[in-house]
Short mmCIF file of C-alpha atoms and ligand atoms in Angstrom, two decimals:
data_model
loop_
_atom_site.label_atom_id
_atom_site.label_comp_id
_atom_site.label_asym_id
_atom_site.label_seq_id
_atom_site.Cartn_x
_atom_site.Cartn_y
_atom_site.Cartn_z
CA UNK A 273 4.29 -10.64 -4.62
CA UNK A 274 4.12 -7.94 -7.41
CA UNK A 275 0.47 -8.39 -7.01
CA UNK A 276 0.23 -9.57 -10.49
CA UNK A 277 -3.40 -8.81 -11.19
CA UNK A 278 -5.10 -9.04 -14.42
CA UNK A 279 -4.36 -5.61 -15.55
CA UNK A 280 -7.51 -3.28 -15.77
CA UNK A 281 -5.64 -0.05 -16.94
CA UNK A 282 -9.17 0.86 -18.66
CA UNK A 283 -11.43 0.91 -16.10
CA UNK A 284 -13.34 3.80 -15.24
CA UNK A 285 -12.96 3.71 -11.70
CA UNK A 286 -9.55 3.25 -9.76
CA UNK A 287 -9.20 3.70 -6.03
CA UNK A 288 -5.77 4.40 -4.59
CA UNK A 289 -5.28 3.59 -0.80
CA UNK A 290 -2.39 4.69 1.89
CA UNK A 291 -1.74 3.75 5.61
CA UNK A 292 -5.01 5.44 6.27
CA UNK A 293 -7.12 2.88 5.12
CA UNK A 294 -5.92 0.56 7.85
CA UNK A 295 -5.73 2.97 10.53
CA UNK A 296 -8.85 2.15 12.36
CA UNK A 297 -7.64 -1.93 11.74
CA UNK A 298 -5.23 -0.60 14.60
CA UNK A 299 -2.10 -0.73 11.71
CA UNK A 300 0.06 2.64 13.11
CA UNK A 301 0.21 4.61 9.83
CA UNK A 302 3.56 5.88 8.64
CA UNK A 303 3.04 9.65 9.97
CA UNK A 304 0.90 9.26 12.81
CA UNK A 305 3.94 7.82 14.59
CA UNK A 306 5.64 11.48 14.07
CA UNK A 307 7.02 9.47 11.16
CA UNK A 308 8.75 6.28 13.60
CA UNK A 309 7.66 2.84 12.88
CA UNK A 310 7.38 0.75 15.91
CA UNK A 311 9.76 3.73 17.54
CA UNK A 312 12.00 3.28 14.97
CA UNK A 313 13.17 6.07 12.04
CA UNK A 314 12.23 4.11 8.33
CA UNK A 315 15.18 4.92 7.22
CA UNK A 316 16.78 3.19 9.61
CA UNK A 317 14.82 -0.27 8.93
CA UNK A 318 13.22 0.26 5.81
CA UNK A 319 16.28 0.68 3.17
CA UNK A 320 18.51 -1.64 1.77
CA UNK A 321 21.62 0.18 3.85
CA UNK A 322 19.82 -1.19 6.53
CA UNK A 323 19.25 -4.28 5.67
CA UNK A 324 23.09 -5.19 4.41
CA UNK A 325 24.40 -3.42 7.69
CA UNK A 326 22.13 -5.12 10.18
CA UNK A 327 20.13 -8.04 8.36
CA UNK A 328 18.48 -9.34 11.97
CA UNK A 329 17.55 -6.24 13.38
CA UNK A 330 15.51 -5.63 9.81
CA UNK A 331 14.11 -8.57 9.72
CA UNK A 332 13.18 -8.10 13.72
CA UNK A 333 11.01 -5.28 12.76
CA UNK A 334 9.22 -7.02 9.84
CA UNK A 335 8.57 -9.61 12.51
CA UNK A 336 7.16 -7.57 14.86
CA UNK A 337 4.55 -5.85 12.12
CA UNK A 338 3.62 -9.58 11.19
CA UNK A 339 3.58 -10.76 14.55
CA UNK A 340 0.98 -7.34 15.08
CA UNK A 341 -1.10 -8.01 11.59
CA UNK A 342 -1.89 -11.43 12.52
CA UNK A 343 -3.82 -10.34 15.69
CA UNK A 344 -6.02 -7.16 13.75
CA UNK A 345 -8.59 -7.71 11.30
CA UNK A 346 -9.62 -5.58 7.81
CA UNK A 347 -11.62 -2.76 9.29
CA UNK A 348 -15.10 -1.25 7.34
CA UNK A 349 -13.06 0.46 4.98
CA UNK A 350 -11.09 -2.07 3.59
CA UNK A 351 -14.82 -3.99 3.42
CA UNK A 352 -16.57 -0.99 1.75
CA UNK A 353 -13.83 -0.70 -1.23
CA UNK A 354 -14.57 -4.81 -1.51
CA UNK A 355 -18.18 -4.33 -1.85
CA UNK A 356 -17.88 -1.45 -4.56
CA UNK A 357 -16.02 -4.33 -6.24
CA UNK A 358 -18.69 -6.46 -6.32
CA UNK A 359 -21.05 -3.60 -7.30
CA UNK A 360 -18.92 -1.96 -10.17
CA UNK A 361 -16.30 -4.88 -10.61
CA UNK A 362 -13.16 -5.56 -9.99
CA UNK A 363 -11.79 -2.05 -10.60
CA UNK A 364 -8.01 -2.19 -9.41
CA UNK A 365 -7.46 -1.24 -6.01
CA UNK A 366 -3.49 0.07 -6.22
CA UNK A 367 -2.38 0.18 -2.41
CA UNK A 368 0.60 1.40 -0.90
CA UNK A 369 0.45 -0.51 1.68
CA UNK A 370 2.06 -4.07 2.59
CA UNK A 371 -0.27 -5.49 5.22
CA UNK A 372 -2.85 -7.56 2.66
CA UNK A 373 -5.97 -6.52 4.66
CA UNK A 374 -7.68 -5.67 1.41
CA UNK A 375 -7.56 -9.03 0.06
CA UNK A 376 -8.45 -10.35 3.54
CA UNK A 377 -11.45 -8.19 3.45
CA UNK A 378 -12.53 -9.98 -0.36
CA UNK A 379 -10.80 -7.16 -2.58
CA UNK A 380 -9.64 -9.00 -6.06
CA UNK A 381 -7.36 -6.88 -8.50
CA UNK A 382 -5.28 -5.39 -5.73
CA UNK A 383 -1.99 -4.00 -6.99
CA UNK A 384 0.82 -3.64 -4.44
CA UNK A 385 3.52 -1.08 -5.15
CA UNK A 386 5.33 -1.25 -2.07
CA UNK A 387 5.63 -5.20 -2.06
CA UNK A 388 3.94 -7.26 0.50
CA UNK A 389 4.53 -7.56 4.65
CA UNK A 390 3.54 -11.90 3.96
CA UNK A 391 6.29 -12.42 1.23
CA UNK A 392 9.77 -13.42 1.37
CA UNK A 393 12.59 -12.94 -1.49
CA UNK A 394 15.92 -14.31 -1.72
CA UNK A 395 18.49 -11.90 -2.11
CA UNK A 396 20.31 -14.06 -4.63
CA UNK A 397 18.13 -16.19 -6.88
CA UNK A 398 14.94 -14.10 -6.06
CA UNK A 399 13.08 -16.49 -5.49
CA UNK A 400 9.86 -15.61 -3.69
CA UNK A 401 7.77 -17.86 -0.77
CA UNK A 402 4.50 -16.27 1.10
CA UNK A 403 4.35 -16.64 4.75
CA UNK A 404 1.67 -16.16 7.07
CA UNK A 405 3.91 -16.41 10.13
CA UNK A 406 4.82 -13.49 12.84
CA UNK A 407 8.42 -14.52 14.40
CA UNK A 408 10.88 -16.83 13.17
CA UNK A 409 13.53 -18.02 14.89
CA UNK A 410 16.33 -16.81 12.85
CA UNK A 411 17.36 -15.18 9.22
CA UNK A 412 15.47 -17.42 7.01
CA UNK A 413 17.42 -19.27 4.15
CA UNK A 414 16.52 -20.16 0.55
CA UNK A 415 17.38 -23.38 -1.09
CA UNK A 416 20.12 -21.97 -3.07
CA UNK A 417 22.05 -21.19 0.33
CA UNK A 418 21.25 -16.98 0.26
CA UNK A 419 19.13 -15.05 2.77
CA UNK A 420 15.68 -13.57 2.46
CA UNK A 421 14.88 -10.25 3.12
CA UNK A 422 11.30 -8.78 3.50
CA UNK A 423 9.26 -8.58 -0.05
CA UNK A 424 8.69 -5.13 0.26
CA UNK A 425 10.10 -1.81 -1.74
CA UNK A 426 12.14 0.11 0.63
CA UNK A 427 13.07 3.83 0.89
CA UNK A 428 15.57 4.52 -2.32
CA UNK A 429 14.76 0.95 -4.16
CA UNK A 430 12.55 0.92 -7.30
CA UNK A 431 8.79 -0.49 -7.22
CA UNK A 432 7.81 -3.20 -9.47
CA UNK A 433 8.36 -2.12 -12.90
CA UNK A 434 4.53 -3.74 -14.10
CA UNK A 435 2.59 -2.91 -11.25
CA UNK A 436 3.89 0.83 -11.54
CA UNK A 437 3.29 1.30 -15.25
CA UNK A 438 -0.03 -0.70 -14.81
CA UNK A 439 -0.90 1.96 -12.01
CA UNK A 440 0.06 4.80 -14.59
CA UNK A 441 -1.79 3.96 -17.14
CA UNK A 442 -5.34 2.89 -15.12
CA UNK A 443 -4.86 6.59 -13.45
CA UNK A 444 -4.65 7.96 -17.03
CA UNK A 445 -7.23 5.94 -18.35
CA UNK A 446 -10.29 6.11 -15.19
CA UNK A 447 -12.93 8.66 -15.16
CA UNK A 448 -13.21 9.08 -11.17
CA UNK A 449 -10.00 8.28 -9.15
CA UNK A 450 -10.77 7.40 -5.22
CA UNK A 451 -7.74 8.65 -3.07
CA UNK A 452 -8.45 7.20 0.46
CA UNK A 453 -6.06 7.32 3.42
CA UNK A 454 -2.49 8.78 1.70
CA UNK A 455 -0.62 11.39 2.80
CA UNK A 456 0.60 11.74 -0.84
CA UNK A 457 4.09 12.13 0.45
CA UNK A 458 5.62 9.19 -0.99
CA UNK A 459 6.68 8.70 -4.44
CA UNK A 460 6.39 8.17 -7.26
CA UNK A 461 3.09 6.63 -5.68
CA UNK A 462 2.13 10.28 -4.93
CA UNK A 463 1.82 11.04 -8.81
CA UNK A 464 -0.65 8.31 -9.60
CA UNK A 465 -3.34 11.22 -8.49
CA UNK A 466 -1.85 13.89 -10.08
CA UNK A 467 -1.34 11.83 -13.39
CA UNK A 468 -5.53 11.62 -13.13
CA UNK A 469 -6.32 14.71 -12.94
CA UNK A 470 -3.80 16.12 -15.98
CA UNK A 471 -5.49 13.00 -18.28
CA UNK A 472 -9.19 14.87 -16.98
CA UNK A 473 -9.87 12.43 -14.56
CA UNK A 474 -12.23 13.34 -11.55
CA UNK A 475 -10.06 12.67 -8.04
CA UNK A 476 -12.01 12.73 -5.18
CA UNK A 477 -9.83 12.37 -1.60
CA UNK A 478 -11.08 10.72 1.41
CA UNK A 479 -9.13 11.63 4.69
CA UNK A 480 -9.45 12.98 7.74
CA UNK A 481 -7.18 15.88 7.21
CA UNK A 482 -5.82 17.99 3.90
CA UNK A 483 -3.12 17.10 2.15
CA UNK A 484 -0.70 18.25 -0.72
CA UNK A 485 -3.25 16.70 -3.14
CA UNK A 486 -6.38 18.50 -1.42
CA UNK A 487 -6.41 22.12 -3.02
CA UNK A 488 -5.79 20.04 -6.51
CA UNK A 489 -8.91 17.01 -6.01
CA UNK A 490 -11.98 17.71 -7.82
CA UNK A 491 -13.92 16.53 -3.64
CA UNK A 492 -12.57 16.42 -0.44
CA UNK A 493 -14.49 14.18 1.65
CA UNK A 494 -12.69 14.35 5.11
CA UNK A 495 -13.05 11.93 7.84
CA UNK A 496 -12.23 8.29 8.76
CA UNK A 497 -12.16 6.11 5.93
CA UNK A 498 -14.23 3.73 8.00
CA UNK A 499 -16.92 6.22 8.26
CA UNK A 500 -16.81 8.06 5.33
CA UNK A 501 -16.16 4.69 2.71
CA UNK A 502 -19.32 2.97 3.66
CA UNK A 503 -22.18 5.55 2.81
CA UNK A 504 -19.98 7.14 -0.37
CA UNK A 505 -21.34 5.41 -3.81
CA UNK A 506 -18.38 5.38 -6.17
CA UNK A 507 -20.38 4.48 -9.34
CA UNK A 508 -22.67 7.86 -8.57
CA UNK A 509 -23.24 9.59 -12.06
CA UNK A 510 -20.44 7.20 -13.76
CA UNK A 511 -22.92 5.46 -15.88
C1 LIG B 137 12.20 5.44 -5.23
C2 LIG B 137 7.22 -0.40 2.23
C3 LIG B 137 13.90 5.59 -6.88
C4 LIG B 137 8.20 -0.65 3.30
C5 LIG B 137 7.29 1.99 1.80
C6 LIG B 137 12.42 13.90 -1.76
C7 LIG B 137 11.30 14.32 -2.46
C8 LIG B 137 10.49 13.41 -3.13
C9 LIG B 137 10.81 12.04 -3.13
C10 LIG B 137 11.91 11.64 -2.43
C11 LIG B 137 12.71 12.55 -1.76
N1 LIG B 137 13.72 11.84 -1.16
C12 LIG B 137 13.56 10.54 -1.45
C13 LIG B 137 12.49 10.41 -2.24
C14 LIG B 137 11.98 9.17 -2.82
C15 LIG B 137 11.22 8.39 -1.76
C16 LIG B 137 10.15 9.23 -1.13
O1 LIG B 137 9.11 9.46 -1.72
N2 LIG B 137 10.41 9.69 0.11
C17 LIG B 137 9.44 10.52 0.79
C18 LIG B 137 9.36 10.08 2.26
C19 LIG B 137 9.85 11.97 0.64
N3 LIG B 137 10.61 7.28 -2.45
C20 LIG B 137 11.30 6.14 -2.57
O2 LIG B 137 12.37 5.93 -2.08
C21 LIG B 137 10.63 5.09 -3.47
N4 LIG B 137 11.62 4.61 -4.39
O3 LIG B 137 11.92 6.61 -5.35
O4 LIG B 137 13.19 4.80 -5.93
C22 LIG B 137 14.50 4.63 -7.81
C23 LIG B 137 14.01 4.55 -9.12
C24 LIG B 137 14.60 3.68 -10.00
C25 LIG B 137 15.66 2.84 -9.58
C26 LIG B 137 16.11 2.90 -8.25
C27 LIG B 137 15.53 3.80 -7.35
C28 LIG B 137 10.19 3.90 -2.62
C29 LIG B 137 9.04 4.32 -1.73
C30 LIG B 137 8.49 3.08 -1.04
C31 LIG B 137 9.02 2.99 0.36
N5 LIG B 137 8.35 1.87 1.06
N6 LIG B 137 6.69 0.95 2.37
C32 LIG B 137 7.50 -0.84 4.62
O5 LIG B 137 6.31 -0.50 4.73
O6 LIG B 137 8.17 -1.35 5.53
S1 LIG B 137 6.58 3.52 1.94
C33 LIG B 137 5.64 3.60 3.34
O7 LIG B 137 5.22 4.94 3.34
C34 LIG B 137 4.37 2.78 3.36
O8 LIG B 137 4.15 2.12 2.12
C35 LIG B 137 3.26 3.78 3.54
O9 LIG B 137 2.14 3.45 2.81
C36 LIG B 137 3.88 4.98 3.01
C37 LIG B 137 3.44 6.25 3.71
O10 LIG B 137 2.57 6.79 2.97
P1 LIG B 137 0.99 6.70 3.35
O11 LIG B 137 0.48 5.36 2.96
O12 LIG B 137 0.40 7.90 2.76
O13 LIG B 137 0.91 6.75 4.91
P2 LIG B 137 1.12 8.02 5.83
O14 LIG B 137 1.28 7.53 7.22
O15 LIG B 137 2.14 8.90 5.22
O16 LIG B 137 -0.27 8.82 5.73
C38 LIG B 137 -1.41 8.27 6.31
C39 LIG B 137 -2.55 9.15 5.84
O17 LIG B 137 -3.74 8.55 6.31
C40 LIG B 137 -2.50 10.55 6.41
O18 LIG B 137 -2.82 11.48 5.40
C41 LIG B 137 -3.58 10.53 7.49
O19 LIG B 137 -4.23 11.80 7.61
C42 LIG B 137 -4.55 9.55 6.91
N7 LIG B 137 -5.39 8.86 7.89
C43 LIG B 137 -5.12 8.61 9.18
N8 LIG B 137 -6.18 7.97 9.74
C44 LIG B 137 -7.10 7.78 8.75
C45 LIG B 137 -6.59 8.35 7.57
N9 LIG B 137 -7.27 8.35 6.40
C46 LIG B 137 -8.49 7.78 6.41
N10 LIG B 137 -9.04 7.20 7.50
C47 LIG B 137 -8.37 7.19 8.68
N11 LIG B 137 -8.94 6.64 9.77
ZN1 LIG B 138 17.70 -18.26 -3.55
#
């Protein structure tokens, strides 16, 4: 679930995606909810707190966001970063988001910091099982006799230790950093970005409003990611 990719920290390109991206795949983003999930505050759902006090009710939200994914589809975005792939190879794609629509849309080399909405862990022997279900019928148990809770990073819980430092050290190392569909509100995924442009690196934002980043990125492209992705050619001048 870390997303354990083959780790490309040197490439020259390195896109970065948010909520945004899967916006127009009908996925509610984080803030455009006035910051409520499926009417709920994250805080309330999304921590570990949460999760200890109220295990069901946790996992009931999780199963309502898979129950949601499994009906919506990778949009042009997602299908426009999987093409540049293709094009300009398998440049990591480091995504804060949980819903796997970039690897559904052909993306290889994608590098999940906030875990994954389609894997389970066991809260004792952390053991890890992907599931490509919606609802379940109750808290579901691992071998060893412990829960599972979602396989995602919550609010106040570290990310993966090698996905992170991998993400550092590709932001460092790439000569033109894509930020598409990020509020840049969330950390430490909000310093990848600002880690780029310190090392030199050329940040270019796509989104359909500014953001902290914007007065900082070398472009501002705004608009939909699903408009704005598929005409843009990321390997432009990188040669
Ligand atoms: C940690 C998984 C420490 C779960 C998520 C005060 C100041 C600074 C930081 C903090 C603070 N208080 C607390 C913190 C730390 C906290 C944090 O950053 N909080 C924020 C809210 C202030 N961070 C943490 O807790 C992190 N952990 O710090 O641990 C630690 C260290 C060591 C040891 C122990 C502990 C953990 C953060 C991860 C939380 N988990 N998700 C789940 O999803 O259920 S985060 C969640 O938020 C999602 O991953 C989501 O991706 C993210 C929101 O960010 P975005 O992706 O940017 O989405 P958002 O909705 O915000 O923005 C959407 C953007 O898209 C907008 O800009 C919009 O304009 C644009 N858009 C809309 N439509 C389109 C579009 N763009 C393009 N096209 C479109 N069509
Ligand atoms: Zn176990």
């Amino acid at each position: 679930m870390r997303g354990e990719a083959q780790p490309r920290p040197d490439s020259p390109l390195l896109v970065l995606t948010g909520a945004g991206v899967s916006a127009e795949s009908g996925v509610p983003t984080f803030r455009d909810a006035a910051g409520l999930w499926e009417g709920r505050r994250p805080e309330d759902v999304a921590s570990p707190a949460a999760f200890h006090r109220d295990p069901l009710d946790v996992w009931k939200f999780y199963w309502e966001r898979r129950e949601k994914l499994l009906t919506l589809s990778p949009n042009p975005a997602h299908r426009a970063i999987a093409a540049w792939q293709e094009k300009f190879g398998d440049f990591p794609v480091v995504t804060q988001n949980i819903d796997g629509l970039h690897q559904l849309a052909g993306s290889r080399n994608v590098w999940e910091l906030h875990g994954s909405l389609w894997i389970d862990r066991c809260v004792a022997c952390g053991h890890e099982r992907r599931v490509q279900t919606g609802r379940e019928t109750g808290i579901p148990r691992c071998s060893c006799g412990a829960i599972y809770r979602p396989g995602v990073v919550w609010f106040g819980e570290a990310l993966p230790e090698t996905v992170l430092n991998n993400a550092f050290e590709a932001a460092r190392n790439a000569r033109r950093v894509l930020v598409i569909g990020t509020s840049n509100l969330v950390y430490p995924a909000a310093l990848l970005p600002r880690l780029a442009l310190e090392a030199g690196s050329e940040v270019i934002e796509f989104n359909p409003e500014p953001t902290p980043l914007t007065p900082h990125a070398t472009r501002f492209i705004q608009g939909k990611a699903a408009q704005t992705l598929p005409t843009f050619n990321p390997g432009d001048g990188l040669e």
